[in-house]
Tab-separated table of C-alpha atoms in Angstrom:
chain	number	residue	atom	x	y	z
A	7	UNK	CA	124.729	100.096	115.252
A	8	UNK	CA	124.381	102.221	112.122
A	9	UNK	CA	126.695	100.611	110.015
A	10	UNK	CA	125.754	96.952	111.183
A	11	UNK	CA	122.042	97.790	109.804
A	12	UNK	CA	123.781	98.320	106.304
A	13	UNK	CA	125.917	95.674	106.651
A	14	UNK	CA	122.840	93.080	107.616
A	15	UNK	CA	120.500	94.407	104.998
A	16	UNK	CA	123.145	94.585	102.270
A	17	UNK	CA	124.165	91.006	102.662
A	18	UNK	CA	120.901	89.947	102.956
A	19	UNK	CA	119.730	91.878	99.837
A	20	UNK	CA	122.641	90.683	97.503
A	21	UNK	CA	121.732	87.048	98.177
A	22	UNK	CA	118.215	87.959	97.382
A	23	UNK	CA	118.311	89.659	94.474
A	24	UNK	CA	121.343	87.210	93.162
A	25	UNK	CA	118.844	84.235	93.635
A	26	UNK	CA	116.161	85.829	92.069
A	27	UNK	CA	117.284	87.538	89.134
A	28	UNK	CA	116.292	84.665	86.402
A	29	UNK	CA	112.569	85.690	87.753
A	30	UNK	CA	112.915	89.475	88.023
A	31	UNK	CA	114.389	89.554	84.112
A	32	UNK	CA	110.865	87.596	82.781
A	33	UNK	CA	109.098	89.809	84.557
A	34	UNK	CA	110.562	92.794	82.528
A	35	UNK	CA	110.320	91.173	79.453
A	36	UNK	CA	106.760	90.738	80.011
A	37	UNK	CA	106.235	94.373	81.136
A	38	UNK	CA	107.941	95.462	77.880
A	39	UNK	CA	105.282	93.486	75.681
A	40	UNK	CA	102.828	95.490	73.669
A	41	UNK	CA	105.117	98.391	73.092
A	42	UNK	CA	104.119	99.647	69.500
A	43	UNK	CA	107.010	101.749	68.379
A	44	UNK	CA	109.386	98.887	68.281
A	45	UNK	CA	110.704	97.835	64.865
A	46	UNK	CA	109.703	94.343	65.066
A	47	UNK	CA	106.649	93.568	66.473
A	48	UNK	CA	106.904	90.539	65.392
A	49	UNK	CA	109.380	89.449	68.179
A	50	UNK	CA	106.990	90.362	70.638
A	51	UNK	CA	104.645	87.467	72.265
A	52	UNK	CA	101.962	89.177	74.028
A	53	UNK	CA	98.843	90.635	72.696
A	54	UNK	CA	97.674	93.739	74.746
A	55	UNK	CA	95.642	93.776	78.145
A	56	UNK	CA	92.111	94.759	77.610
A	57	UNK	CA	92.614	97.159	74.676
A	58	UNK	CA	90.305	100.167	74.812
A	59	UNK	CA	91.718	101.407	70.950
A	60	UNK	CA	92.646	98.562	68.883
A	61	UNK	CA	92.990	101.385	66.465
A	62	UNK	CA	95.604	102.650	68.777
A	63	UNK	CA	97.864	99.777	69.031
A	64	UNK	CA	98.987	100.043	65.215
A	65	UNK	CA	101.183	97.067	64.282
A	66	UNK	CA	100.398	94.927	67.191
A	67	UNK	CA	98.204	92.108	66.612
A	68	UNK	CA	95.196	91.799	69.140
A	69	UNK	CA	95.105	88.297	68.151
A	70	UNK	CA	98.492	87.159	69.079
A	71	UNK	CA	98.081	84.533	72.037
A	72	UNK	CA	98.953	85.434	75.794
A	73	UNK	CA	102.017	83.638	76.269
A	74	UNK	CA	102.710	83.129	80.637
A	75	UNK	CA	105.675	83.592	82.402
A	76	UNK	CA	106.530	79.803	82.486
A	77	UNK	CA	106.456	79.861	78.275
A	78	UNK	CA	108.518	83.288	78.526
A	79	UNK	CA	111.522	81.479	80.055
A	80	UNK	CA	111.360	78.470	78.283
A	81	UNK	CA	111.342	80.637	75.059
A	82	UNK	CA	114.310	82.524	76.324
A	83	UNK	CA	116.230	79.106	77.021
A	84	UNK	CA	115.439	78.140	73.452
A	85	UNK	CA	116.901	81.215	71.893
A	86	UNK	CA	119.021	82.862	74.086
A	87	UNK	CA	120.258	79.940	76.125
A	88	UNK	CA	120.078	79.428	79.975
A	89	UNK	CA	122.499	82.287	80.433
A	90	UNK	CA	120.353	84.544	79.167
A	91	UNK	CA	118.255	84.247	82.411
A	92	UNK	CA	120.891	85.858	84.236
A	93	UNK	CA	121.458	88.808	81.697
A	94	UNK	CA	122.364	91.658	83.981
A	95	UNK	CA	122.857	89.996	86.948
A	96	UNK	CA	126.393	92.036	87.486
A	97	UNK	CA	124.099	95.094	87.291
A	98	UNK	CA	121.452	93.213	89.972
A	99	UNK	CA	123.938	92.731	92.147
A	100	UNK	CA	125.679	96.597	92.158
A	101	UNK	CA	122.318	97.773	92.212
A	102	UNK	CA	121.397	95.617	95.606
A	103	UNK	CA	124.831	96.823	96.721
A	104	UNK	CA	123.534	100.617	96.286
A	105	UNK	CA	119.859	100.420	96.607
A	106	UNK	CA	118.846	97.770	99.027
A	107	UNK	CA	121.553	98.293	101.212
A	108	UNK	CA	120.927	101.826	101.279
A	109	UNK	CA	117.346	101.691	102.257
A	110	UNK	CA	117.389	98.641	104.540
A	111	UNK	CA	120.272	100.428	106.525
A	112	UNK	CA	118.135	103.688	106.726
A	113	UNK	CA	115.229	101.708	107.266
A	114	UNK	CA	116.704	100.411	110.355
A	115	UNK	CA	117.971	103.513	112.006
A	116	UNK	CA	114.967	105.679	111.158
A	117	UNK	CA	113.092	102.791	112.774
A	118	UNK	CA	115.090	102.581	116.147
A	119	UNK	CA	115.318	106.481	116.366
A	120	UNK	CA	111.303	106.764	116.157
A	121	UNK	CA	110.728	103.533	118.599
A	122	UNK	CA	109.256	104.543	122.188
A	123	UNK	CA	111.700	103.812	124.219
A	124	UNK	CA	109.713	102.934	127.134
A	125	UNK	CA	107.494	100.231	125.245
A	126	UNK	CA	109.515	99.374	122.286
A	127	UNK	CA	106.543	99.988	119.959
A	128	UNK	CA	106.559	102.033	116.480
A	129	UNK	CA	103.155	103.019	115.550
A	130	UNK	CA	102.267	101.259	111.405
A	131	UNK	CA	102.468	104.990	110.219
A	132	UNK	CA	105.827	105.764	111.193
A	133	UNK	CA	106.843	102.891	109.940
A	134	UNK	CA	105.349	103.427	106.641
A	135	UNK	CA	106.897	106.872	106.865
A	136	UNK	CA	110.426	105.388	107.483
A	137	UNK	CA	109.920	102.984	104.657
A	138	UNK	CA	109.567	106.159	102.408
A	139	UNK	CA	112.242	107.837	103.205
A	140	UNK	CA	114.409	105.014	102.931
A	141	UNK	CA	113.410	103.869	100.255
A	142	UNK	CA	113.769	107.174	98.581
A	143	UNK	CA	117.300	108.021	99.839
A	144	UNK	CA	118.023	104.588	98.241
A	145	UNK	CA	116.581	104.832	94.956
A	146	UNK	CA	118.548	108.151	94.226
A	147	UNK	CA	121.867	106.681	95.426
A	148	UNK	CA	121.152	102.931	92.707
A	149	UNK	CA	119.070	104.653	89.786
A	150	UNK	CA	122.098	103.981	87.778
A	151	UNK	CA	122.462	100.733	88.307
A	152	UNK	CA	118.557	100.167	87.952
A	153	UNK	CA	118.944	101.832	84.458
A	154	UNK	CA	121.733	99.313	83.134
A	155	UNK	CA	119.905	96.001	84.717
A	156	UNK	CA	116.670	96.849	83.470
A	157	UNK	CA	118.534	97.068	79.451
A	158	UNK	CA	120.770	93.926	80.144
A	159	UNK	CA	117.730	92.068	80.443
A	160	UNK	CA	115.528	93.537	77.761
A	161	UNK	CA	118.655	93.507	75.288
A	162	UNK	CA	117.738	90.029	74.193
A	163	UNK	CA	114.165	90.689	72.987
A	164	UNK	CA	115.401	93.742	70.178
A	165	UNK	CA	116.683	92.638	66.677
A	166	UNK	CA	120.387	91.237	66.693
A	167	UNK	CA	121.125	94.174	64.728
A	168	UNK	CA	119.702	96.914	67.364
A	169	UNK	CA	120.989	95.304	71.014
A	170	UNK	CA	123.300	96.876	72.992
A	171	UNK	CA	125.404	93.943	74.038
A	172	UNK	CA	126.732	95.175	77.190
A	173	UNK	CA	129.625	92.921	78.433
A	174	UNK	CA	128.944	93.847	82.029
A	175	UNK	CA	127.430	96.764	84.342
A	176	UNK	CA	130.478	99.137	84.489
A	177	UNK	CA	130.361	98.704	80.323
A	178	UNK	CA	126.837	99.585	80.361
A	179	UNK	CA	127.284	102.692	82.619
A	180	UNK	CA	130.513	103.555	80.756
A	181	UNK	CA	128.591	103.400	77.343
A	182	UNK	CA	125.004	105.271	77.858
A	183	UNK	CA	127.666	108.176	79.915
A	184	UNK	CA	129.432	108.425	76.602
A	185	UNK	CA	126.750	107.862	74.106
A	186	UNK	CA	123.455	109.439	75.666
A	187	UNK	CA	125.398	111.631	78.538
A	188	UNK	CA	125.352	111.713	82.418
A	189	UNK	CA	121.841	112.547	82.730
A	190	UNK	CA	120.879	109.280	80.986
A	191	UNK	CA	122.089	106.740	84.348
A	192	UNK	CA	118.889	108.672	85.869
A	193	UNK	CA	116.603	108.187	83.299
A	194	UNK	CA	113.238	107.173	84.861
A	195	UNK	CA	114.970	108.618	88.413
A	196	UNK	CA	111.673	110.140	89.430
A	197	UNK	CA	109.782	106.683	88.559
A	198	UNK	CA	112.546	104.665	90.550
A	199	UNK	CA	112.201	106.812	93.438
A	200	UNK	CA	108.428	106.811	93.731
A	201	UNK	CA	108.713	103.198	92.929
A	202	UNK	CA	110.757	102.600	95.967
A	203	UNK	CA	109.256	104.556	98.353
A	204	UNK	CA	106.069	102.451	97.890
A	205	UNK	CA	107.918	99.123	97.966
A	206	UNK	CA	109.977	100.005	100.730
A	207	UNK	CA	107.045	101.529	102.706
A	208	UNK	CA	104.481	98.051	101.863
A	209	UNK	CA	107.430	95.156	102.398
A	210	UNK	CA	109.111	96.783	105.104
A	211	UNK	CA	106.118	98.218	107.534
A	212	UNK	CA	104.031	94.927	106.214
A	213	UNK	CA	106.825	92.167	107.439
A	214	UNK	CA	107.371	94.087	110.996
A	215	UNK	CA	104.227	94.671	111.583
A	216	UNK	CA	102.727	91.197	110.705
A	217	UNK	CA	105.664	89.870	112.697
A	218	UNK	CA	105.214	91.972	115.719
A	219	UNK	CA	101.281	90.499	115.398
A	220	UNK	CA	102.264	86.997	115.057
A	221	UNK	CA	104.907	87.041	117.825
A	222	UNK	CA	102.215	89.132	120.223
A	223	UNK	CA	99.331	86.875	119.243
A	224	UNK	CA	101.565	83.711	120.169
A	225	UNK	CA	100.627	82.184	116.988
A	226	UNK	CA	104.332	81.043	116.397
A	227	UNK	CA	107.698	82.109	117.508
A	228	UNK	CA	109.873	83.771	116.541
A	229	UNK	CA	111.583	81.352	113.932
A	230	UNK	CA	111.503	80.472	110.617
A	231	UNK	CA	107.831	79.883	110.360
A	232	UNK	CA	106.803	83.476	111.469
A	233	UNK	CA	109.875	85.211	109.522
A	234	UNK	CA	108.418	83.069	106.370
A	235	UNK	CA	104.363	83.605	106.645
A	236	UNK	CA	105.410	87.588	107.574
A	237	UNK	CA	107.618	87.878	104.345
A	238	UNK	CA	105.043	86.536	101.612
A	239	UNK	CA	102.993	89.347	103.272
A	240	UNK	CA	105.101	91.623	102.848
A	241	UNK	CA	106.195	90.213	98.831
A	242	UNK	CA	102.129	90.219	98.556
A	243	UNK	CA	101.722	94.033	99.439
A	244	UNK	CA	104.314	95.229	98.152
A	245	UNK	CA	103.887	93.784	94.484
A	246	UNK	CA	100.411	94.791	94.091
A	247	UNK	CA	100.986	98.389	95.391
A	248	UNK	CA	104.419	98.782	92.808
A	249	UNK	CA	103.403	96.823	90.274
A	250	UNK	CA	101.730	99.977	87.670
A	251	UNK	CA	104.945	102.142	88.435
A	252	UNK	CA	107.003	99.372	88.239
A	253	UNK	CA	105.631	98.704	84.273
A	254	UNK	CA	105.824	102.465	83.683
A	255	UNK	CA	109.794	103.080	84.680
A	256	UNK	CA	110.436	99.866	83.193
A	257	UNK	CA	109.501	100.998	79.449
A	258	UNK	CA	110.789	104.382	80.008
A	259	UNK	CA	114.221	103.060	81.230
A	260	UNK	CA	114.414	100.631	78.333
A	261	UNK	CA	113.580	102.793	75.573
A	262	UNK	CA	115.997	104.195	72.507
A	263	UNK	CA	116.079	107.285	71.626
A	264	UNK	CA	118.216	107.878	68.228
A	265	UNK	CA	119.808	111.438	67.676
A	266	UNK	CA	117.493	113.746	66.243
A	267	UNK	CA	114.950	111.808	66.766
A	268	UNK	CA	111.612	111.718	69.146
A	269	UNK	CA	111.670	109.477	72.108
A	270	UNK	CA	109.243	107.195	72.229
A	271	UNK	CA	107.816	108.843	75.457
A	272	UNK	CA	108.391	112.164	76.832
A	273	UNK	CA	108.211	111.179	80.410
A	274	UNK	CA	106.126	108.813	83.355
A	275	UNK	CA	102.985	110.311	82.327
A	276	UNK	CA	103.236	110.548	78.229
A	277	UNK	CA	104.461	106.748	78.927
A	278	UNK	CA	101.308	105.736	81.276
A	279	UNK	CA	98.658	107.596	79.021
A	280	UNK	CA	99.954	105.672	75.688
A	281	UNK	CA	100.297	102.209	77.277
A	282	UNK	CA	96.415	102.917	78.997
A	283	UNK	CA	95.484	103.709	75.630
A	284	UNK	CA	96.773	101.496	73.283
A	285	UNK	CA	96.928	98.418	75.776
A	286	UNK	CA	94.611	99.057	78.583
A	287	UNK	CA	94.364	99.838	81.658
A	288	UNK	CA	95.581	96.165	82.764
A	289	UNK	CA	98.552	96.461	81.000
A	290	UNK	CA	99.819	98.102	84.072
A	291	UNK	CA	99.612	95.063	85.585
A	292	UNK	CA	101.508	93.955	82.669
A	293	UNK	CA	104.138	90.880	84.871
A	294	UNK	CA	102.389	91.107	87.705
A	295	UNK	CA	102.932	87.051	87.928
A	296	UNK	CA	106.141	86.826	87.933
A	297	UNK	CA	106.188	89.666	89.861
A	298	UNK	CA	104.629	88.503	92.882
A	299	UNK	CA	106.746	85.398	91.794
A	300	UNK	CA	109.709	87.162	92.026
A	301	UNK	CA	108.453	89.291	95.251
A	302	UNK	CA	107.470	86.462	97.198
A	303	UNK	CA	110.560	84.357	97.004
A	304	UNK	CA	112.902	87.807	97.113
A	305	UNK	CA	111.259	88.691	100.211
A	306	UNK	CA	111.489	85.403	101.928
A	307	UNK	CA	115.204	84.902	100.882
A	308	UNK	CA	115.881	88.509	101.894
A	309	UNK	CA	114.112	88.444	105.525
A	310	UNK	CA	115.004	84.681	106.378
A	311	UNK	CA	118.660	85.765	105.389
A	312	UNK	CA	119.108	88.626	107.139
A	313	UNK	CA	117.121	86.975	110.375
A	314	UNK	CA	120.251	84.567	110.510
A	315	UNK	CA	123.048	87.162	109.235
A	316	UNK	CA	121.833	89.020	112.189
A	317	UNK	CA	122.015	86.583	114.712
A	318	UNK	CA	125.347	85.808	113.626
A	319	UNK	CA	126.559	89.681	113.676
A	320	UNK	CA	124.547	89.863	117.197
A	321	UNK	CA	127.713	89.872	119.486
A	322	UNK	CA	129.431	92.736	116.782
């Protein structure tokens, strides 16, 4: 029973995240807007969130126009080309492998150890509780993965001269272990972990326990319906708890750091604090469109699919 729980959530989390990836890699590029120390801020097409310094900001223009998540692709089709929108998708895919199977596996037998036996039912805070652990356990095991994804999609948006150009995921983790060392495939770990444990904990506890409601209430069946209206809870939740932490390990995972030379942040907190400052505190909330653009549709995919993969592995 274990195993089948990985099995069913790994599956189901591949298809997901494969499916979804054009939508996930906008939403980092808009999370990476703003960020003064790059060399051309001229490539960038977002002015910042509700600046509090526009002293602060340096060579970013306050005056550049908000450009939405709809423009952001189209631009990327224009330069890039449509393959561009699934830059990193090799990485996506290893890291769903590793992370989502991971957690949703966990999930699972956490779950059905802590369930009365008697009555079947799992009190909201133990599920939240088993969302965190899994989704911790899981985040430590695909933090690699999460590192060379999140840089196969920003790698467009640098100067030609300054991207990476990583043919594929095992080139990008063979490179950064050569170049930057080990340690650098869990840059941001502590980010991606906390990061995880929220998500995990919101779209997990939030789609069984809004199922559970619906199916007690008699409001629908269980079908497609009720696995559909308890997912886009769950997407909802989940994006606007993640969302800040989400922007934060995104800029710290992306960033270059020459030899000899300062990084541009010395950790979560040095990263939060500058952003706040030079872009506001909504700049946290930097993507949160195509976030909860990319959570909604991941989540349905990712419940309604492993729904059916598990009534087909039901007799295994």
């Amino acid at each position: 029973m274990g195993l089948k729980g990985f099995v069913e959530g790994g599956i189901a989390s591949i298809v997901a995240g494969a499916s979804t990836h054009p939508l996930d890699l906008i939403k980092v590029r808009m999370q990476l807007q703003g960020e003064s120390h790059l060399p051309n801020p001229s490539l960038q097409l977002y002015r910042p969130a509700l600046a509090v310094n526009s002293a602060a900001v340096g060579n970013v223009s306050i005056s550049q126009p908000r450009v939405g998540p709809i423009s952001i692709g189209v631009r990327i089709i224009q330069l890039e080309g449509v393959a561009a929108l699934f830059s990193g998708v090799s990485a996506t895919m290893l890291r769903q492998t590793l992370y989502s199977t991971t957690r949703m596996g966990l999930y699972e037998i956490i779950k059905n150890k802590w369930t009365d036996k008697e009555t079947g039912n799992l009190p909201l805070t133990s599920k939240i509780l088993a969302g965190l652990i899994a989704g911790g356990v899981g985040a430590a095991v695909g933090n690699p993965a999460d590192v060379a994804m999140v840089r196969m999609q920003a790698d467009g948006r640098l100067p030609i001269d300054q991207r990476r150009n990583y043919k594929s995921v095992i080139d990008a983790l063979s490179r950064m272990t050569k170049q930057e060392g080990v340690g650098s495939l869990w840059r941001g770990s502590a980010l991606t972990v906390n990061r995880a444990m929220i998500v995990t904990a919101s779209q997990l506890a939030t789609y069984d326990q809004v199922k559970e409601t619906i199916l007690e209430k008699g409001v629908m069946g269980d079908g497609i319906g009720t696995h559909v209206t308890a997912s886009f809870a769950a997407g909802f939740v989940a994006s606007v708890a993640s969302n800040p932490i989400d922007v934060i390990k995104t800029r710290v995972m992306n960033m270059k750091v020459a030899p000899g030379a300062e990084p541009p942040y010395s950790g979560a907190l040095d990263c939060a604090l500058k952003t706040v400052r030079a872009e506001g505190p909504m700049a946290l909330y930097k993507g949160f469109i195509p976030t909860i653009s990319r959570q909604g549709p991941f989540t349905v995919v990712l419940f309604v699919t492993l729904e059916q993969v598990r009534k087909l592995l039901k007799d295994f």
